[in-house]
Short mmCIF file of C-alpha atoms in Angstrom, two decimals:
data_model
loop_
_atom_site.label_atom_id
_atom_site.label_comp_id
_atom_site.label_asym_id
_atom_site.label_seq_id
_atom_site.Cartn_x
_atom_site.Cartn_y
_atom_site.Cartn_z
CA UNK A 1 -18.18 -24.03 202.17
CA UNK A 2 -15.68 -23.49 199.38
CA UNK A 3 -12.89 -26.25 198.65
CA UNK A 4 -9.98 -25.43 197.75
CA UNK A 5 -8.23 -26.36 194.64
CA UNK A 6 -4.56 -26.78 194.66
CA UNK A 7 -3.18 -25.50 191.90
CA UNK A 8 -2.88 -22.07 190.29
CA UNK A 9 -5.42 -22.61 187.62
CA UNK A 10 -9.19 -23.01 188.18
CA UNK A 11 -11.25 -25.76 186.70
CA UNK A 12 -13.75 -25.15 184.86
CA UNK A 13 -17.40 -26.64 184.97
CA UNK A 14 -19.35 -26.40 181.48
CA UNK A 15 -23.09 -28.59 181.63
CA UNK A 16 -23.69 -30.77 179.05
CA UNK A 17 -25.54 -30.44 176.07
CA UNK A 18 -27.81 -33.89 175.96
CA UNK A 19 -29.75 -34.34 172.80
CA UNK A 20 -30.38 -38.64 172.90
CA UNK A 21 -32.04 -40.90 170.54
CA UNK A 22 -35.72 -41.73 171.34
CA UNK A 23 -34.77 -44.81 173.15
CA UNK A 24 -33.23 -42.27 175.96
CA UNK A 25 -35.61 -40.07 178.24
CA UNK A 26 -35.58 -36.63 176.20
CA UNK A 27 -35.19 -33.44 178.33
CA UNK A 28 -36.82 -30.20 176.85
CA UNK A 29 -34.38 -28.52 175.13
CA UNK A 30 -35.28 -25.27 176.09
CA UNK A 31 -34.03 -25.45 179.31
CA UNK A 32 -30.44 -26.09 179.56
CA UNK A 33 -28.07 -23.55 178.31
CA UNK A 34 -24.11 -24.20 178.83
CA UNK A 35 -22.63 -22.24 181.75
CA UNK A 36 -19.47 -21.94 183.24
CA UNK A 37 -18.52 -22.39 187.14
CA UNK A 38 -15.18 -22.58 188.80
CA UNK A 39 -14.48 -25.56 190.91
CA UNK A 40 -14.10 -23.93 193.74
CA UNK A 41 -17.83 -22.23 193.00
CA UNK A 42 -19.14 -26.13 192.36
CA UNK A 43 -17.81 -27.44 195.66
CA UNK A 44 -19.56 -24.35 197.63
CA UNK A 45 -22.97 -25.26 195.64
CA UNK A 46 -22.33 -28.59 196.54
CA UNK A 47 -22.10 -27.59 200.25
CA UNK A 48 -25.09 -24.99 200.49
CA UNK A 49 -26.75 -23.88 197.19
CA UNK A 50 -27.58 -27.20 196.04
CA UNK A 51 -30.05 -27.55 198.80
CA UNK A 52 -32.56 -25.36 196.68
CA UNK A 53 -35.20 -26.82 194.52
CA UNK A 54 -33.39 -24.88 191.78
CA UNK A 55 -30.94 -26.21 189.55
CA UNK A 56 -27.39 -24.61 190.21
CA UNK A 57 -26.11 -25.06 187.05
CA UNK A 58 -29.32 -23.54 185.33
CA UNK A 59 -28.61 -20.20 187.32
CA UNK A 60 -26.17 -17.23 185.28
CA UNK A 61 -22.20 -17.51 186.25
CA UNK A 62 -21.37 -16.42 189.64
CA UNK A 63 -18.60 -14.15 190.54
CA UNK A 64 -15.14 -15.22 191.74
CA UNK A 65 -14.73 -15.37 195.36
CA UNK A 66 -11.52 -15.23 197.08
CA UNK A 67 -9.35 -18.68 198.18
CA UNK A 68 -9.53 -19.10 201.87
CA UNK A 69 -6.47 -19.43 203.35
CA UNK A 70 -6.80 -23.15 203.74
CA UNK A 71 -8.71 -26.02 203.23
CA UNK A 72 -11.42 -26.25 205.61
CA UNK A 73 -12.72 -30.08 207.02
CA UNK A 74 -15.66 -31.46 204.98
CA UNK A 75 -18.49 -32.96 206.42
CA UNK A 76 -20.40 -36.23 205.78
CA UNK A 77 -22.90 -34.13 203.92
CA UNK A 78 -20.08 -33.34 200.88
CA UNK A 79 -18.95 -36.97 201.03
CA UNK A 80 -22.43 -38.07 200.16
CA UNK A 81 -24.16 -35.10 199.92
CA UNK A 82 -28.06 -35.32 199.86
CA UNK A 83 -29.85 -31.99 198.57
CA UNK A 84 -33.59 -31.23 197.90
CA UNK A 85 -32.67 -30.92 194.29
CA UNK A 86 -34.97 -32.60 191.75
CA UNK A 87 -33.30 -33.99 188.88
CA UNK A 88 -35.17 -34.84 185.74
CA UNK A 89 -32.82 -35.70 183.03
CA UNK A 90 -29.41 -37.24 182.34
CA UNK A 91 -28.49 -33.76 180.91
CA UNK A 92 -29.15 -31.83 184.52
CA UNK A 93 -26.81 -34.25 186.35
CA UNK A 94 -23.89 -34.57 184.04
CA UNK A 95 -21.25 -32.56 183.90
CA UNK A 96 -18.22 -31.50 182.48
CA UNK A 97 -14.47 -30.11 184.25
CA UNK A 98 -11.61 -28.75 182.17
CA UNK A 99 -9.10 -26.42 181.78
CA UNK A 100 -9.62 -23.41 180.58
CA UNK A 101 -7.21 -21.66 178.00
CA UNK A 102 -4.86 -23.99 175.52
CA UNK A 103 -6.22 -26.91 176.84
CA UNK A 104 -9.42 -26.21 175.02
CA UNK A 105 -7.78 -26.36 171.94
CA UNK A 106 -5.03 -29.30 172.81
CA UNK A 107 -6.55 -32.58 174.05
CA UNK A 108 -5.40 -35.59 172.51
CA UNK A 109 -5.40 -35.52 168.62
CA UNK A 110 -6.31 -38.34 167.23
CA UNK A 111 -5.26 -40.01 163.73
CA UNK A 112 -7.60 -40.92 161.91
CA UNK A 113 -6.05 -44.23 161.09
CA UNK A 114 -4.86 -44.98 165.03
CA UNK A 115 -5.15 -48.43 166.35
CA UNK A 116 -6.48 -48.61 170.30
CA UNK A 117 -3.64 -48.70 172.27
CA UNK A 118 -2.66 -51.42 174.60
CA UNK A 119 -1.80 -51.62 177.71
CA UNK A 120 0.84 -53.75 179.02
CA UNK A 121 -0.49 -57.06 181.58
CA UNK A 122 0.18 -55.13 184.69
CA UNK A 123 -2.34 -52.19 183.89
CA UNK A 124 -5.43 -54.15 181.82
CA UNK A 125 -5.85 -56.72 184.28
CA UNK A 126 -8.79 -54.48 185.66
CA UNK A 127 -9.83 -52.67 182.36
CA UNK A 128 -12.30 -54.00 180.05
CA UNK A 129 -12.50 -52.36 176.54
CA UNK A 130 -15.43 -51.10 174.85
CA UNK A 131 -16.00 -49.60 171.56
CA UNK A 132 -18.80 -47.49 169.76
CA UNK A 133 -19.80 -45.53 166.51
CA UNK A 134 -18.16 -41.61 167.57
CA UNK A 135 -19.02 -38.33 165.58
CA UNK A 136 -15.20 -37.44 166.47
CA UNK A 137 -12.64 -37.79 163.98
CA UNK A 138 -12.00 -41.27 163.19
CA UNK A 139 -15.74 -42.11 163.53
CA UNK A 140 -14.94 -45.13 166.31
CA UNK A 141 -14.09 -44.36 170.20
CA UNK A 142 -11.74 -46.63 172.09
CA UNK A 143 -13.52 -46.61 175.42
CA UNK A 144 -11.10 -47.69 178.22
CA UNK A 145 -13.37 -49.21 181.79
CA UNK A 146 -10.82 -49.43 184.45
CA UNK A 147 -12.34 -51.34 187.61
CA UNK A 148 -10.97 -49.55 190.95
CA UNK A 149 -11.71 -50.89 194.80
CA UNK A 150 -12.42 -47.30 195.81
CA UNK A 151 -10.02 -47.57 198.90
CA UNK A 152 -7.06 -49.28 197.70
CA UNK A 153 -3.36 -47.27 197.00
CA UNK A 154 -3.04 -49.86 194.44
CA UNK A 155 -6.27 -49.01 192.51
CA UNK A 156 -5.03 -45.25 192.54
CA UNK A 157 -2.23 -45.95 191.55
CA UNK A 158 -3.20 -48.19 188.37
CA UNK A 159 -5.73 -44.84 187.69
CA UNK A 160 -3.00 -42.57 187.40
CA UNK A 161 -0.71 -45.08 184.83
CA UNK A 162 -3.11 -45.73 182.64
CA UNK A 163 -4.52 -42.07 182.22
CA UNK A 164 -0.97 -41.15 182.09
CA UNK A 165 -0.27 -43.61 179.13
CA UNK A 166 -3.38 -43.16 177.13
CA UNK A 167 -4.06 -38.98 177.53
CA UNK A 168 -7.70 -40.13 176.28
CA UNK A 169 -9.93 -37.13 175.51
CA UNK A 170 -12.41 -37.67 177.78
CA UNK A 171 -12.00 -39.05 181.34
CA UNK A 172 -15.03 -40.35 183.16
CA UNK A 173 -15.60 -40.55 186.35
CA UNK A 174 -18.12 -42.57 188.77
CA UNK A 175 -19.61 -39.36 190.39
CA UNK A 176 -22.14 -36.94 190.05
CA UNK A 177 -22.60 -33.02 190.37
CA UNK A 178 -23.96 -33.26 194.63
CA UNK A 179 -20.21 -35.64 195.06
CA UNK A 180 -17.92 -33.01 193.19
CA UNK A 181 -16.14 -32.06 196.57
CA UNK A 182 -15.07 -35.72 196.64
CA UNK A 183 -11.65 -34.21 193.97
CA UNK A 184 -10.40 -31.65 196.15
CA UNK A 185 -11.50 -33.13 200.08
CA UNK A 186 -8.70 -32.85 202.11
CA UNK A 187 -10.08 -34.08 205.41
CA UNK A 188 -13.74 -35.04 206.61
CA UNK A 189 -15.47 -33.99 209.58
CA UNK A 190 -18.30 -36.48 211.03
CA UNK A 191 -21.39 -35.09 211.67
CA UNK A 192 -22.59 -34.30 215.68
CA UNK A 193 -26.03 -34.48 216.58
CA UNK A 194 -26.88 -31.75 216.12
CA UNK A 195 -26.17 -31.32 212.22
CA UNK A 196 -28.42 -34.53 211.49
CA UNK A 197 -30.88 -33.40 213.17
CA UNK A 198 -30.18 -29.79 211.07
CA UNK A 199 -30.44 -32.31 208.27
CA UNK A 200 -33.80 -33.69 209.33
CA UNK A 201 -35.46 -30.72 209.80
CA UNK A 202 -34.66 -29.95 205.99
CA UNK A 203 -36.33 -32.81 205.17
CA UNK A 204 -33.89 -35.24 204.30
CA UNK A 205 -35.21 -38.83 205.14
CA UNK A 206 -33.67 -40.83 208.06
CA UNK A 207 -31.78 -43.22 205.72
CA UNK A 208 -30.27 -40.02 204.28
CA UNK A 209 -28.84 -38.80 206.94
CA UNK A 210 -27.91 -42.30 208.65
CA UNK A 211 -25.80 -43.61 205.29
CA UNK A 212 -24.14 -40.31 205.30
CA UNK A 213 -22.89 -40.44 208.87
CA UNK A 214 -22.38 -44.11 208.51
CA UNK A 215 -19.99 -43.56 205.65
CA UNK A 216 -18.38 -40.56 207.24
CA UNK A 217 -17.70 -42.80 210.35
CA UNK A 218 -15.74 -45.32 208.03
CA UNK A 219 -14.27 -42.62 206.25
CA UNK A 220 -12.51 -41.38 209.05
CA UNK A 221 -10.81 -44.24 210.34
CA UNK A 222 -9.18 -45.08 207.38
CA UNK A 223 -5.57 -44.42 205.73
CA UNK A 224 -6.49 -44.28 202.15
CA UNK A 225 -9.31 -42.00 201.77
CA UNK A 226 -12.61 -43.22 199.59
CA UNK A 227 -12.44 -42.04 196.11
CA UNK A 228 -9.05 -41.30 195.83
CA UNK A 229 -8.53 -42.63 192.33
CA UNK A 230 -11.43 -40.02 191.13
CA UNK A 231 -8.67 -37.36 192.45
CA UNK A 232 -5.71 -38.72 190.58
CA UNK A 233 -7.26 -39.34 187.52
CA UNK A 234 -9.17 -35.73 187.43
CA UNK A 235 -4.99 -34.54 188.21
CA UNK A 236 -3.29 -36.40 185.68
CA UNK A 237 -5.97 -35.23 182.95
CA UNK A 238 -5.58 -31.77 183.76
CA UNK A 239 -2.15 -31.79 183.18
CA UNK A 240 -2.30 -32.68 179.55
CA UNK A 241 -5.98 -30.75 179.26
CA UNK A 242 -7.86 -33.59 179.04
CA UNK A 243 -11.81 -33.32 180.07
CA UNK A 244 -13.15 -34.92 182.95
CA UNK A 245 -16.72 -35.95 183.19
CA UNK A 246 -19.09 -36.48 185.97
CA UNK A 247 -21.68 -39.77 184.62
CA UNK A 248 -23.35 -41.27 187.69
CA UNK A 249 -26.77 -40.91 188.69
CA UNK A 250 -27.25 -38.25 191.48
CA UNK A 251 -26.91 -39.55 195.06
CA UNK A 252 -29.83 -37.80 196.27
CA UNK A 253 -32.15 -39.91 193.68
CA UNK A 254 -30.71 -42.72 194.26
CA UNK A 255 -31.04 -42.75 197.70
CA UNK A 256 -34.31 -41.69 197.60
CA UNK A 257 -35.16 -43.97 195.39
CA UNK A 258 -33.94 -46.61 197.75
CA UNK A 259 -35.46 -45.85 200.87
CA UNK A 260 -39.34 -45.01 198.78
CA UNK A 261 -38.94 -48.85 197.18
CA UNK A 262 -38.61 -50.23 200.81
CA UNK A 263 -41.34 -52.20 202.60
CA UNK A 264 -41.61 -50.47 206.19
CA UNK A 265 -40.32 -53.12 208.06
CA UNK A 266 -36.94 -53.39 205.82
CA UNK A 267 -36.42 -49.37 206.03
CA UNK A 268 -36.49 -50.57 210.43
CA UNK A 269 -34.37 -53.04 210.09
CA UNK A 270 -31.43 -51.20 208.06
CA UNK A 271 -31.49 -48.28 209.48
CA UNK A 272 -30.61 -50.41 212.86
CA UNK A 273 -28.44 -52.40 211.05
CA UNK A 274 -26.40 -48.92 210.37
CA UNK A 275 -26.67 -48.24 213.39
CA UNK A 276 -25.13 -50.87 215.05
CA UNK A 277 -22.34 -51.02 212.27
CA UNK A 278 -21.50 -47.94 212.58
CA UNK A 279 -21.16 -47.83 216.67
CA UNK A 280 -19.27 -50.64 216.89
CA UNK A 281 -16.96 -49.98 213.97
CA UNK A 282 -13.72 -52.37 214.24
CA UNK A 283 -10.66 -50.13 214.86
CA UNK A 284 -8.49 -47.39 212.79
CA UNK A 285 -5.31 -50.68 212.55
CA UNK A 286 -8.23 -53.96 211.85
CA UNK A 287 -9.88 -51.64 209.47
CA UNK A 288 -7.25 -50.78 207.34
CA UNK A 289 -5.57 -54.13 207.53
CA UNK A 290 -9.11 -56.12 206.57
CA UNK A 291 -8.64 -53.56 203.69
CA UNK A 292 -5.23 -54.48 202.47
CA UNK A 293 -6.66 -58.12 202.94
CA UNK A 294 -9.15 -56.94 200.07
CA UNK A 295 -6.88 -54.77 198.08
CA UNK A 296 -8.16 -56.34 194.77
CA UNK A 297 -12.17 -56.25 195.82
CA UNK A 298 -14.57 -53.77 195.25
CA UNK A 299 -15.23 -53.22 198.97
CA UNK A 300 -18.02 -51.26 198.98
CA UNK A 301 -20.18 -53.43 195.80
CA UNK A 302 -18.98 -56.82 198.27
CA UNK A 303 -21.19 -55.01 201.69
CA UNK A 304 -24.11 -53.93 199.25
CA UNK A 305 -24.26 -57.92 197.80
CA UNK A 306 -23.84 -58.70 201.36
CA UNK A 307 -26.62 -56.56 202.65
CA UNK A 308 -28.64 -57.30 199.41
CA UNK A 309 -29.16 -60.73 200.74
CA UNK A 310 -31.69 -59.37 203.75
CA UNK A 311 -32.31 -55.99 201.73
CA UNK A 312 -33.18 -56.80 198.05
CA UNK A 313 -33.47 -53.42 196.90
CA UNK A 314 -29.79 -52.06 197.87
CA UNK A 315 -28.46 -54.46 194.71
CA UNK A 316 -31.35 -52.81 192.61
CA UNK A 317 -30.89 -49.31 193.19
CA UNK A 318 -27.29 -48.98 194.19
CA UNK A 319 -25.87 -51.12 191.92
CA UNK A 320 -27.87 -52.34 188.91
CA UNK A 321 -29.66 -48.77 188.33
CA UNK A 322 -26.57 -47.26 188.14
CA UNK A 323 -24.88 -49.44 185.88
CA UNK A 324 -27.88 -48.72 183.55
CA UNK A 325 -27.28 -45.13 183.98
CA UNK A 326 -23.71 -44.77 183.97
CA UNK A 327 -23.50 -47.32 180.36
CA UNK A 328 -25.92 -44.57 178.79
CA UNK A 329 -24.36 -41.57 179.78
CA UNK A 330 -20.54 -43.22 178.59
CA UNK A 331 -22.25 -44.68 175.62
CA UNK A 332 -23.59 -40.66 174.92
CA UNK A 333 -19.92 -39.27 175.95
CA UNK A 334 -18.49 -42.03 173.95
CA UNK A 335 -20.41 -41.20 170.50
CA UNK A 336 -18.54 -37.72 170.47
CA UNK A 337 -15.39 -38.17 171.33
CA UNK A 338 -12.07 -40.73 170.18
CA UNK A 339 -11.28 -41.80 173.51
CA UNK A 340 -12.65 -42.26 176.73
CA UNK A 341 -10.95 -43.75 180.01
CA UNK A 342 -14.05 -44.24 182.69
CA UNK A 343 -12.88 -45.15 186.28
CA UNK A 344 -15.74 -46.91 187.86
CA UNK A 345 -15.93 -49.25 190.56
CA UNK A 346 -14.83 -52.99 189.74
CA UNK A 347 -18.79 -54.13 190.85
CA UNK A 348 -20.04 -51.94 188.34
CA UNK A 349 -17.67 -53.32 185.45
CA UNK A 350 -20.04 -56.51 184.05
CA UNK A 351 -23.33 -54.71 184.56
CA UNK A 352 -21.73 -51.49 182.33
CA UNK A 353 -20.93 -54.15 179.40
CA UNK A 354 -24.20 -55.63 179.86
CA UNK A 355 -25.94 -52.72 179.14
CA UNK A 356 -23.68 -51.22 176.13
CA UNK A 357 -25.55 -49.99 173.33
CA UNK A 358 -28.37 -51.37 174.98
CA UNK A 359 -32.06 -49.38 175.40
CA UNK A 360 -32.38 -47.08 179.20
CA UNK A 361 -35.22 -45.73 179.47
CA UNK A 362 -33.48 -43.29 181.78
CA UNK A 363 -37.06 -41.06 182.83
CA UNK A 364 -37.70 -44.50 185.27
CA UNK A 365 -34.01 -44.31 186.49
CA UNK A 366 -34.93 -40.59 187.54
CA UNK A 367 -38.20 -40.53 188.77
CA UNK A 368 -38.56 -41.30 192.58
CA UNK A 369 -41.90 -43.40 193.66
CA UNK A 370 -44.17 -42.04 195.79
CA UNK A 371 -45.34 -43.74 198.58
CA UNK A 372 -48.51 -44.96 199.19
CA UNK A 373 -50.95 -43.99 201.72
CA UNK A 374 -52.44 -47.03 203.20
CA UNK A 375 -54.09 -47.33 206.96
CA UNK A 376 -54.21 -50.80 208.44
CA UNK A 377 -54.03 -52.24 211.86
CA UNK A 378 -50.63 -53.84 210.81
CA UNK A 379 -49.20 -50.57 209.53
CA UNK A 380 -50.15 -48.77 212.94
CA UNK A 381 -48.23 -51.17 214.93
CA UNK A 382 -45.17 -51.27 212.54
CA UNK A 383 -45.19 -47.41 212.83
CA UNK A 384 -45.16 -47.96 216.70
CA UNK A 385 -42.26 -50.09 216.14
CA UNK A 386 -40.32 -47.39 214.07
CA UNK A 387 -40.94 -44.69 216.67
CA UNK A 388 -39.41 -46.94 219.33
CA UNK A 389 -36.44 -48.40 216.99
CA UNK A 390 -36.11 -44.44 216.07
CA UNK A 391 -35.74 -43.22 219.59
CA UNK A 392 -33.36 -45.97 220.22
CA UNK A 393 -31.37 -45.29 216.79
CA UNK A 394 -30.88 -41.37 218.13
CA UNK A 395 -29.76 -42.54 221.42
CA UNK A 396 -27.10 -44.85 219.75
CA UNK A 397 -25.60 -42.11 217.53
CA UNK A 398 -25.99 -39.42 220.77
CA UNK A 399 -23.67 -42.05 222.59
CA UNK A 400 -21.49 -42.60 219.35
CA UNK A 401 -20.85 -39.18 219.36
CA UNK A 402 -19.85 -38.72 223.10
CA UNK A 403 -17.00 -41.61 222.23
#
């Protein structure tokens, strides 16, 4: 399914060259070469393509296809797309959007005796500032965090000044290749039954499936879509030819890597537990007015801490992986470039400091666990228990879906 971009020019999508220091997971060289895609061309890899085992961006250029006449309704599987792709190095799942043409040639230019700038009270109150050793001219980079609540006008808002003031080189954003469609969705369709179950049968996992329904469910009931500050920051950039990143880990591993570090009994217990959530949602109005009660909060980081407390390994994977991953691949951006604005979530702001210029080994941050076969009398009757808690999880979302 292609998205549509809306404006005359198409972005283009170069993959990153990654050559780290040993203290970085190296990829073999010989395997990624730099191609081009339009966005458009991403979004419809995101949507179907990136389902094979092969790399997308490791395939030759694909020819232009024609706009369609408008922009179709995305499903829960581009909001948080899952895809049997397997990742093995930072450089496969980063990647890089500009504008072609003069804007190549006409970032920022930096002098090589500027000062960082500053920003006035209202706009740094959610931006912490890093700095590193750059190979750019100047030989420092002025990186620019800017915490955002993911569903807050405000947050967007803030994005768009501060991009807009600084015109940094780079601008880095909290999403990854499989999550692309996130910059041009218009609207989002919620899975039916049917699709999961499509979805299933390709051998996505039941968490998989479940999160991405759950989130499409929220999704849809509320005012200010999710991730709208990614959109307004990848639009202001373009307009002064800026570069816009892509730094977090890929969904699909992290996921994955979720639901393979669970005990049995935990992967029961929240799958119910998104169940229920999302059935009895509260409505479109008490939704979007417990947001603007949390304008300032990370929303999303506050129900993973929340849910952390029965499920210890949402915090590790969701949250404290990816600050690991996301501080290496900014600290990597960072050392070859001047300036760098990175729009992250606010939860991910202290862990991304904590980690700066620290050692990732970023092979264990890719790799997901296999499980291990084991055959006990207590495993037999905990599968029991999943077969009967699964039956009563598809009759839930059959009924959800009737609403």
């Amino acid at each position: 399914m292609t998205h549509l971009v809306t404006r005359t020019q198409l972005a283009r999508v170069t993959q990153l060259s990654h050559r780290p220091k040993p203290l970085f997971f190296t990829p073999k060289p010989t395997l990624y070469r730099s191609q081009t895609l339009s966005l458009p061309q991403l979004s419809t890899l995101s949507s179907a393509t990136f389902r094979r085992r092969t790399h997308p961006l490791l395939r030759p250029t694909m020819d232009p296809q024609p706009p369609e006449p408008s922009a179709p309704a995305a499903s829960a599987e581009d909001f948080v797309h899952v895809t049997d792709l397997k990742m093995e190095s930072l450089s496969e799942s980063m990647v890089r959007i500009d504008e072609p043409s003069e804007a190549d040639a006409a970032p920022s230019a930096p002098d090589s005796d500027r000062r960082p700038a500053t920003l006035s009270p209202e706009l740094s109150r959610n931006v912490l500032v890093l700095s590193c050793e750059s190979a750019a001219e100047g030989g420092v980079c002025d990186v620019y965090l800017v915490g955002t609540a993911h569903v807050s006008e405000e947050s967007s808002r803030e994005v768009q000044a501060i991009v807009n003031f600084l015109k940094p080189q780079v601008v880095f954003l909290e999403l990854c290749s499989s999550r692309v469609a996130v910059l041009t969705l218009q609207n989002l369709k919620v899975p039916t039954m049917g699709e999961m179950v499509t979805m299933l049968k390709k051998k996505h996992n039941m968490f998989e499936v479940l999160y991405g329904w759950f989130l499409a469910k929220i999704a849809s009931k509320l005012e200010v879509f999710p991730g709208s500050e990614f959109r307004v920051a990848y639009e202001e950039a373009i307009k002064y030819g800026g570069r816009v990143i892509l730094g977090d880990r890929p969904v699909q591993i992290t996921l994955r890597r979720t639901w393979s570090k669970m005990p049995l009994w935990h992967k029961t217990k929240l799958l119910y537990s998104l169940l229920f959530q999302a059935v009895f949602l509260p409505s479109s109005d008490d939704l979007n007015k417990m947001l603007k009660e949390m304008d300032d909060s990370d929303m999303l980081t506050l129900v993973i801490q929340e849910m952390s407390k029965e499920f210890p390994t949402l915090m590790e994977t969701l949250v404290h992986e990816r600050d690991q991953y996301m501080s290496s691949t900014l600290l990597k951006v960072a050392s070859e470039n001047s300036s760098v604005v990175a729009v992250v979530g606010k939860g991910h702001l202290q862990g991304i400091k904590k980690h700066w210029k620290q050692p990732v080994v970023m092979k264990d941050l890719m790799t997901v666990p296999s499980p291990k076969p084991a055959v006990s009398a207590t495993r037999i009757v905990t599968s029991i228990g999943v077969a009967v808690a699964g039956v009563a999880i598809i009759s839930g979302i059959y009924l959800s879906c009737k609403k």
